[in-house]
Every structure is written in C-alpha cells, then in structure tokens.
Coordinates of C-alpha atoms in Angstrom, one line a residue:
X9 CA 26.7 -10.1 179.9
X10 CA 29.3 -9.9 182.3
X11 CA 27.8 -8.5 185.7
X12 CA 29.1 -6.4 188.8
X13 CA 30.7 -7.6 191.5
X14 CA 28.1 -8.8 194.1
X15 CA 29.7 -7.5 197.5
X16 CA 31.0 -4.0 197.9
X17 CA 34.9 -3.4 197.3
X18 CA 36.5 -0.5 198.7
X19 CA 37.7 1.8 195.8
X20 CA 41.1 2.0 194.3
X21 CA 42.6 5.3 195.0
X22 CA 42.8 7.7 191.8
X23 CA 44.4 10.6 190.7
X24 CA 44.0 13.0 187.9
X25 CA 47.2 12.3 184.5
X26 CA 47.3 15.4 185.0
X27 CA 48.5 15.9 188.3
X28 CA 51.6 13.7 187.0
X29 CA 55.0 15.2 185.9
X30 CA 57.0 12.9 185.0
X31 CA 55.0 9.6 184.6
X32 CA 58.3 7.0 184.7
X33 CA 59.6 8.8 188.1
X34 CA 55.9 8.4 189.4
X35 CA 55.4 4.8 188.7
X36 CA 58.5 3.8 190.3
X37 CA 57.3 5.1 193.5
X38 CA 54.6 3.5 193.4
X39 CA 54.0 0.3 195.6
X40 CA 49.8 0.0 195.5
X41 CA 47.8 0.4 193.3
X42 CA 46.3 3.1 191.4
X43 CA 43.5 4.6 188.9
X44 CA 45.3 7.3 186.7
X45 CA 42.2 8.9 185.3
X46 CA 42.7 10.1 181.9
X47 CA 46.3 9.0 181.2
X48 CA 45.9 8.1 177.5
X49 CA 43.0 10.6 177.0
X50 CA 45.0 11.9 173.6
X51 CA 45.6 8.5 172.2
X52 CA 43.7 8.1 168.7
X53 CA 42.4 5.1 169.6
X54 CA 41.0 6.7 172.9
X55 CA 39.4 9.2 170.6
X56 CA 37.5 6.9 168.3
X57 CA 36.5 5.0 171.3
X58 CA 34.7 8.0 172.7
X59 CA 32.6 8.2 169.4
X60 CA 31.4 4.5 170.1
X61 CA 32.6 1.2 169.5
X62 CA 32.3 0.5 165.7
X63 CA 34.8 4.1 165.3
X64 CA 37.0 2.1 168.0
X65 CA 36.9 -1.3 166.2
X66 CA 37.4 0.5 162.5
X67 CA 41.0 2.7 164.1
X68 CA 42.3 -0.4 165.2
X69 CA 41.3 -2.4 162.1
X70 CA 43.1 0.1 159.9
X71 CA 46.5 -0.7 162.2
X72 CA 46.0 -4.5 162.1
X73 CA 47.6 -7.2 160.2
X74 CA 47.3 -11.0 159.3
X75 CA 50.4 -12.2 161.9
X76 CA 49.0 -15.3 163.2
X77 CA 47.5 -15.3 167.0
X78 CA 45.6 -17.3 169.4
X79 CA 42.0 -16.3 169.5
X80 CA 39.5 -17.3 172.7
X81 CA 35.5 -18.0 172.2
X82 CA 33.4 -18.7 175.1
X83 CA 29.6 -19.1 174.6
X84 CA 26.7 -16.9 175.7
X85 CA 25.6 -19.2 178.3
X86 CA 28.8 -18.6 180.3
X87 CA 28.6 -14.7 180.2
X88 CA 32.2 -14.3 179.2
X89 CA 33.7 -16.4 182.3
X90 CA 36.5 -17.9 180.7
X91 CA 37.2 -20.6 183.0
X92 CA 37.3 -24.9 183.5
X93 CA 34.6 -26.9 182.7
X94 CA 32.9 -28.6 185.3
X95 CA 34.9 -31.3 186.1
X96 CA 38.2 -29.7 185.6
X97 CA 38.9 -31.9 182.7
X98 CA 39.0 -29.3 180.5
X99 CA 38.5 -25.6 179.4
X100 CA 34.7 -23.7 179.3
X101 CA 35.7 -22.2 175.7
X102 CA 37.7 -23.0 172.8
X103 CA 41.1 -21.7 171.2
X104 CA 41.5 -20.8 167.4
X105 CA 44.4 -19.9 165.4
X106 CA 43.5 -16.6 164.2
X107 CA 44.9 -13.2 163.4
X108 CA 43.8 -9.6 164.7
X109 CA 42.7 -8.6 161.3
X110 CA 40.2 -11.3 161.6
X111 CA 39.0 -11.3 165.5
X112 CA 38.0 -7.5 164.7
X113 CA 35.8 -8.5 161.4
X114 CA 34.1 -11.4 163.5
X115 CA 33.4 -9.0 166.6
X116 CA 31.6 -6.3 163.8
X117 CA 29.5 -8.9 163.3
X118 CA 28.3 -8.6 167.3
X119 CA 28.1 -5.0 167.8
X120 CA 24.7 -5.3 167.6
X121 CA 23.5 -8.3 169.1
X122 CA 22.6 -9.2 172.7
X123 CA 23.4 -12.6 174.3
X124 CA 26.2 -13.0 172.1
X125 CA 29.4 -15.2 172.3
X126 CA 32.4 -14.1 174.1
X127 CA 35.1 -13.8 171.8
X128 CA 38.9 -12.0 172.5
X129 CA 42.2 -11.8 171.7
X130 CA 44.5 -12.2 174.6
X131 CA 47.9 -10.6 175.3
X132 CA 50.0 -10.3 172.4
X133 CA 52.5 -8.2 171.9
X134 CA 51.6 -4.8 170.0
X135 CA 54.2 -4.4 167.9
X136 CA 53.4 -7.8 166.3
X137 CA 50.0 -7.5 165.4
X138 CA 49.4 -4.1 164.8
X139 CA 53.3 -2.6 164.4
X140 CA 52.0 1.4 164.2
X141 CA 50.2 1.1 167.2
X142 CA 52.4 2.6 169.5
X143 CA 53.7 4.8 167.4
X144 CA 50.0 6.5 166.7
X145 CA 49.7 5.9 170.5
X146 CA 52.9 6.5 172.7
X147 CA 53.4 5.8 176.4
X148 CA 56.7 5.4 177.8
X149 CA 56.3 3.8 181.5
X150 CA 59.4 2.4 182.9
X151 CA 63.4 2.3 181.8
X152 CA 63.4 -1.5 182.6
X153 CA 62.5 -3.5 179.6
X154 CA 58.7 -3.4 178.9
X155 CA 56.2 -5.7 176.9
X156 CA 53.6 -4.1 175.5
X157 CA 50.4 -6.2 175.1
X158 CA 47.1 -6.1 173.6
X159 CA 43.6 -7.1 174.6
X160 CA 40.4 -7.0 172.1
X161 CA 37.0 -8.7 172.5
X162 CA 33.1 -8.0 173.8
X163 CA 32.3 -9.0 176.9
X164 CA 34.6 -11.5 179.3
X165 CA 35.6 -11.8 182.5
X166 CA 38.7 -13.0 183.5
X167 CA 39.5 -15.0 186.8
X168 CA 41.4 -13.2 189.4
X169 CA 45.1 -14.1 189.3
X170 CA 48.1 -12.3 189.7
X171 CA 51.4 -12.0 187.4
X172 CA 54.8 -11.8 188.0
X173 CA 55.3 -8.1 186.7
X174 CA 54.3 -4.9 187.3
X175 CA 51.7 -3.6 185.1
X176 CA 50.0 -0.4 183.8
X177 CA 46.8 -1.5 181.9
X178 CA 45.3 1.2 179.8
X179 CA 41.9 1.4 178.8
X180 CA 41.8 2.0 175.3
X181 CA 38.3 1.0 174.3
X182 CA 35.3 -0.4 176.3
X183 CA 34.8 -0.2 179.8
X184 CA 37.0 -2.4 182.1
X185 CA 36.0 -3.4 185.9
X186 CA 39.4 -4.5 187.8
X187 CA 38.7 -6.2 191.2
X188 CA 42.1 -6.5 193.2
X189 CA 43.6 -8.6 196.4
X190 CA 47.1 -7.8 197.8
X191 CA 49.2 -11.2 198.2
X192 CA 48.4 -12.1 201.2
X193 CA 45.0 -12.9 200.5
X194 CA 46.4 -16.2 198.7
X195 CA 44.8 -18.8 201.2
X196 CA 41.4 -17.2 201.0
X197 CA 41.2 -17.2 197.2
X198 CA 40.8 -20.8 196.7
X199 CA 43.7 -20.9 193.8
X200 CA 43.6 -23.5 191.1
X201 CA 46.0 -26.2 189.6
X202 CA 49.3 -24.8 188.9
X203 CA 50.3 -26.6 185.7
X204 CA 47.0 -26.2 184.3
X205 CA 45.7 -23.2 184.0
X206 CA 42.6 -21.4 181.4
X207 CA 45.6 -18.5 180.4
X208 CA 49.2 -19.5 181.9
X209 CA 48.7 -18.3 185.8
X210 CA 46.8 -19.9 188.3
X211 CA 43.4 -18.6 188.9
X212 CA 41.5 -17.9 191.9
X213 CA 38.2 -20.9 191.6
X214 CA 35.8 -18.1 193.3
X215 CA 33.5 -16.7 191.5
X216 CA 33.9 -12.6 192.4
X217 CA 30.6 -11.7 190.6
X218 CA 28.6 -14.8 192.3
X219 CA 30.6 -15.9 195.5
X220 CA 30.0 -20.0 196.7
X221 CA 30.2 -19.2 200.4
X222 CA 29.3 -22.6 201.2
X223 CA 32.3 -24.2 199.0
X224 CA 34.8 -21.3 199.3
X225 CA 34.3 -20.2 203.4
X226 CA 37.1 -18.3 203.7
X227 CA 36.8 -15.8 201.1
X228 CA 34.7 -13.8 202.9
X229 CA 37.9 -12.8 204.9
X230 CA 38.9 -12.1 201.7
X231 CA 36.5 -9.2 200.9
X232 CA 37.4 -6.7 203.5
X233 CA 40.9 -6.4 201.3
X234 CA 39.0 -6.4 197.9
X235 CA 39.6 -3.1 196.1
X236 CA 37.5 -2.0 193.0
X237 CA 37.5 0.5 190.2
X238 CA 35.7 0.4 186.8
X239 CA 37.8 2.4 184.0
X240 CA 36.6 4.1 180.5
X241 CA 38.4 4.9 177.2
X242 CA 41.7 6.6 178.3
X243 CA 42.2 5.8 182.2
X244 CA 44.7 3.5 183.4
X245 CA 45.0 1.4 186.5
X246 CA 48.6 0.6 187.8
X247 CA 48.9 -3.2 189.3
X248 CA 52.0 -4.1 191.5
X249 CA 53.1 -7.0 190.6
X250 CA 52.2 -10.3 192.3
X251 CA 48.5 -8.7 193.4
X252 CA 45.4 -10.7 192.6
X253 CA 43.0 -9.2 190.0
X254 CA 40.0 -10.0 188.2
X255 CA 39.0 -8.1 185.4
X256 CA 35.9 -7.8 183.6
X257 CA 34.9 -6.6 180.8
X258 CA 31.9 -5.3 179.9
X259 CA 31.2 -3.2 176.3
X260 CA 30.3 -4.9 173.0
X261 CA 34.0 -3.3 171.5
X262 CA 37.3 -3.7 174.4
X263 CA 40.7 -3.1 173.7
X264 CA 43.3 -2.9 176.8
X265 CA 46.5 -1.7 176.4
X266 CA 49.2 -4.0 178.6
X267 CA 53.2 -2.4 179.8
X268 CA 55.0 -5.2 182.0
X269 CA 58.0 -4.8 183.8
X270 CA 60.2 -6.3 186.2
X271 CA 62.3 -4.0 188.9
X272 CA 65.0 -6.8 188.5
X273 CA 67.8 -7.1 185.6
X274 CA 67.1 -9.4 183.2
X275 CA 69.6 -12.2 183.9
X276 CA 68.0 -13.0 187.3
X277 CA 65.4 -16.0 187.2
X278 CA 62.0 -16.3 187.6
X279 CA 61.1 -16.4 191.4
X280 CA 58.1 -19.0 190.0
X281 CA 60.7 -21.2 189.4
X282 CA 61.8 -21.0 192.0
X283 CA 58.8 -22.1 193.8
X284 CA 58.1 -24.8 192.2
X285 CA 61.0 -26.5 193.0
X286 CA 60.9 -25.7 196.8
X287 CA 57.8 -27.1 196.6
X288 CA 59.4 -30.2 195.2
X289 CA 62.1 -29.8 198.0
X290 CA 60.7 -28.7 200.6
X291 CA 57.2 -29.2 201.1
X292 CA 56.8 -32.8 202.0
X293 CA 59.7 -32.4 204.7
X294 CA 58.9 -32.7 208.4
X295 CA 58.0 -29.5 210.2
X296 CA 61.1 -29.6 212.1
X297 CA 63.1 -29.8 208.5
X298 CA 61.1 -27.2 207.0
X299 CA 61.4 -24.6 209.9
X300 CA 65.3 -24.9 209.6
X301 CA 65.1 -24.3 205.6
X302 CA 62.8 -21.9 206.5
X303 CA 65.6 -20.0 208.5
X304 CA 68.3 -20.5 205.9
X305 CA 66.4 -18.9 203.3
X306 CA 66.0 -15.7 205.6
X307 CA 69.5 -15.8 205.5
X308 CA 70.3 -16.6 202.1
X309 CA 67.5 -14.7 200.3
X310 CA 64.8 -13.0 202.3
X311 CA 66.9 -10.5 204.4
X312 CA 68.1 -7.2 202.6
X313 CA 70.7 -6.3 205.8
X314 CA 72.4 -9.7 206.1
X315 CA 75.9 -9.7 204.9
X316 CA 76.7 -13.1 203.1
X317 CA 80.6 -12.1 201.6
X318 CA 82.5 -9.7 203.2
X319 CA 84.0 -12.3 205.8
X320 CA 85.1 -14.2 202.8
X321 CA 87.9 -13.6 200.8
X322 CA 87.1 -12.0 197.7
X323 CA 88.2 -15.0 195.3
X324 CA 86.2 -17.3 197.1
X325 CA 82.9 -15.2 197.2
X326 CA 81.4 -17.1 194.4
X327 CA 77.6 -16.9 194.4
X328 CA 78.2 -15.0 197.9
X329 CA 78.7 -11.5 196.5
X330 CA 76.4 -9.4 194.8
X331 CA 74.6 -11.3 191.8
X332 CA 75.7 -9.4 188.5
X333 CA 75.2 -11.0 184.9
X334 CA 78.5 -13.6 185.5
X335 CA 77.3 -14.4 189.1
X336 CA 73.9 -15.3 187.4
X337 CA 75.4 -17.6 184.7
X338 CA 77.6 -19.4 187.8
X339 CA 74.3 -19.8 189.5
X340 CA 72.3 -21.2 186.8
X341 CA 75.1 -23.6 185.9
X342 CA 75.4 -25.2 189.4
X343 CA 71.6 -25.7 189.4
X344 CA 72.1 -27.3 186.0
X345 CA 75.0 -30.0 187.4
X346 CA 72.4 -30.6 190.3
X347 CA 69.4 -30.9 188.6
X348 CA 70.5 -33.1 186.2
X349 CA 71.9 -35.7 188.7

C-alpha cells in the first residue's frame, strides 16, 4: 500500500473549525495553506466513516446513481502510483467507463483484502453522481462560482501537481496524506509533458515517497519547502491555488470531498492558455528579444500600480481600461482574427 513520505516535511499549520466564524470570510483571507481540523465533523458521511469503512462505503452507496463516469485501476504491484509507464509511451493503469454505483460494489469486494488493486473514481462533479450529497452534507466555501468534486477509491497516490484553482479538500472517508510545494519550487520538481498528462495537469516525475537523487538532483532543494499533513474523516486542508501537491491515500474505503474556485470573474481566460502560447511566442526568441517582452508584460499584465488608460481618451481605451465582460469578448475576438491568420 501506499507508503509515507521518506524525508521529513515541515507541517502544515492547523487550526481548530471551531475557532472559525464565518468560514467564507476566513478562506478569502487566506493565501497558504491550511489544515482545518474537524470542519465537516457533522457531515453524515463523516459519521459513518468513523464507524469504519464498509458504514462509509454503504452511506455513499445509498446516495449514488448509474450516471456514467470514468473509473481508474492500477495494479498491486504499483502500490496505487498512478503514473506513465516506463517508457512514457503510455499510462501505468487503465481507464473504464463506469458509474459510482458500480466503483463502490467493486471496492466492497476489497475491504478485506491485502495487496489489492488500486481502483478510484476521480473528480466528478457531486451533484452528478450522487445529486443528495450535498444536501445530506452542506459546505458553502466561497461566493465565486464553486465545483464540487468527488474522489472514491482504496489506496492511490497521486503525483504532485498543482491546479489552477483554489481548493478546499475535505476528508470525508479514509485517511488522506497531502505533501505540498509553493510555486516556486517548479524547476526542482522535474515536471512532465504538458499535453500528456496521467489526469489533465502536468505532474511532478519525482517520486515523493522514494526520491531518485541521482536522476532528479535538484529536488533536494526542493525539500526544505515541502510541507505535510495527514487528514482523517472530517478535517479539511485548504490549497492555494497554483501550489504543488501530492496526495496519498491510504485506507481500504476513501472518499474526498473537492470546492474549486477562482478569485477572478468568469469571463476572464485561462492564464494556462495563456502560457502555452507565450511559449509558442516567446520561448525560442533571443535573450535580447525575450528580456524586452519580458518588460512589456510587466507593463501590460504583471504590475497592479501601472496605469495603462487614463492618458487615453476614453473612446479609444479599448482593451486599455479595466477588463469587464465586454472588454473580455473584444479581447478574445482580436486573438481570434490573429490566431487564425
């Protein structure tokens, strides 16, 4: 089974739920991360889970339906890394179209065994595949538009990456070690392909629980940033977005409970996006080239107290002024007419 990470991590600062007031003004201040201990404590799930993993597995069963969703099996002799296969040609486990109602049946069947196959259900939207789940097990997070996700398996470990959103991951079943880098940490985590990935983000290729040193050097600069917390049946761990994370988990029965959000209006774009074509544009450039880019997007995008419109009469501000819904449509048009040239 999935096995402890090897090096020692400093701990992710925790509080108590209920030290917290008023949980949606709290995460908004937040801007590292953060063990809630005991935040869904009164969920029924959480409840169930307490009384072991088959009373966990048969709550959620009586919630689930037959929607169809992606399934993930790994076998034993991988330990629940999901992750490439050897020669990068490919993926270490298999995909299955499946539905929650029958993930849950086939992980009864390995409650009770040792060594067995990894098998999980990765994020899908809640009210999709078990619609009451919320409503038996409220959290409001955020006022920003939130998608609530779900995780179920046994035992797996997922590679450290990072995603886009902000995220509150609640423990609703299981036990769940999360392993994080902040962002800058990028060139010592060895990332993977971008365009083809095990789950949709890139991946960090280092093994947390079983570093290579000898392939992956620099990674042990990495490890005096690592944090570390391991999480039970009703604590929650709040991720910022765009920090690396591996988690791991390690119980026969796991369920996590995902809330994504962006800080950001839902009209603007995807910064990914935007990367990717930078890199396009920008990264085979000469130095010289590049540093001058690099000083225009200071100027453009990157500093909060530059003033790009006033000195411009209003009619002409165009994508100048502040970037409301229109300004967004104007934006994404003009990158249309270029793109497509």
């Amino acid at each position: 089974m999935g096995s402890a990470v090897m090096f020692a991590a400093a701990p992710i600062k925790e509080c108590q739920a209920s030290s917290i007031a008023d949980l949606k003004a709290f995460l908004a201040e937040l801007t590292e991360p953060l063990v809630i201990r005991d935040l869904c404590a009164n969920w029924p799930q959480v409840i169930a889970a307490k009384q072991g993993s088959k009373n966990a597995l048969d709550y959620l069963l009586g919630l689930s339906n037959t929607a169809p969703v992606r399934s993930f099996s790994s076998q034993a002799i991988h330990q629940g890394r999901y992750f490439y296969n050897a020669d990068f040609s490919g993926l270490n486990f298999s995909q299955h179209a499946d539905n929650l109602l029958s993930v849950l049946q086939k992980l009864a069947l390995t409650l009770t065994q040792t060594d067995s196959d990894s098998l999980y259900m990765g994020s899908t939207a809640v009210e999709y595949c078990a619609p009451s789940f919320s409503v038996e097990n409220p959290l409001t997070v955020t006022d920003y538009n939130c998608l609530t996700s779900l995780w179920v398996g046994n035992h797996s470990q997922i590679a450290a990456h990072y995603d886009n959103a902000d995220n509150l991951a609640c423990v609703a079943a299981g036990e769940r070690t999360f392993t994080l880098l902040p962002t800058d940490q990028v060139n010592n985590l060895y990332v993977g392909p971008l365009e083809f990935t095990p789950a949709g983000q890139a991946i960090s290729l280092v093994d947390f629980n079983n570093p290579d040193f000898s392939r992956f050097p620099r990674f042990k600069e990495a490890i005096a940033k690592t944090q570390s917390a391991t999480l039970g049946p009703g604590d929650a761990i709040y991720i910022p977005a765009l920090w690396w994370h591996q988690v791991s988990a390690t119980s026969p029965f796991n369920v996590l409970v995902n809330y994504w959000w962006r800080q950001a209006p839902e009209y603007l774009a995807n910064p990914f996006d935007a990367m990717l074509h930078s890199m396009l544009a920008i990264k085979d450039l000469p130095n010289e080239h590049k540093q001058k880019w690099q000083q225009l997007f200071n100027h453009y995008v990157f500093a909060d107290d530059v003033d790009l419109a006033s000195h411009v009469a209003e009619p002409a501000q165009g994508i100048l002024a502040d970037i409301d819904e229109l300004t967004a449509r104007r934006i994404r048009q003009l990158l249309l007419q270029k793109l497509n040239r």
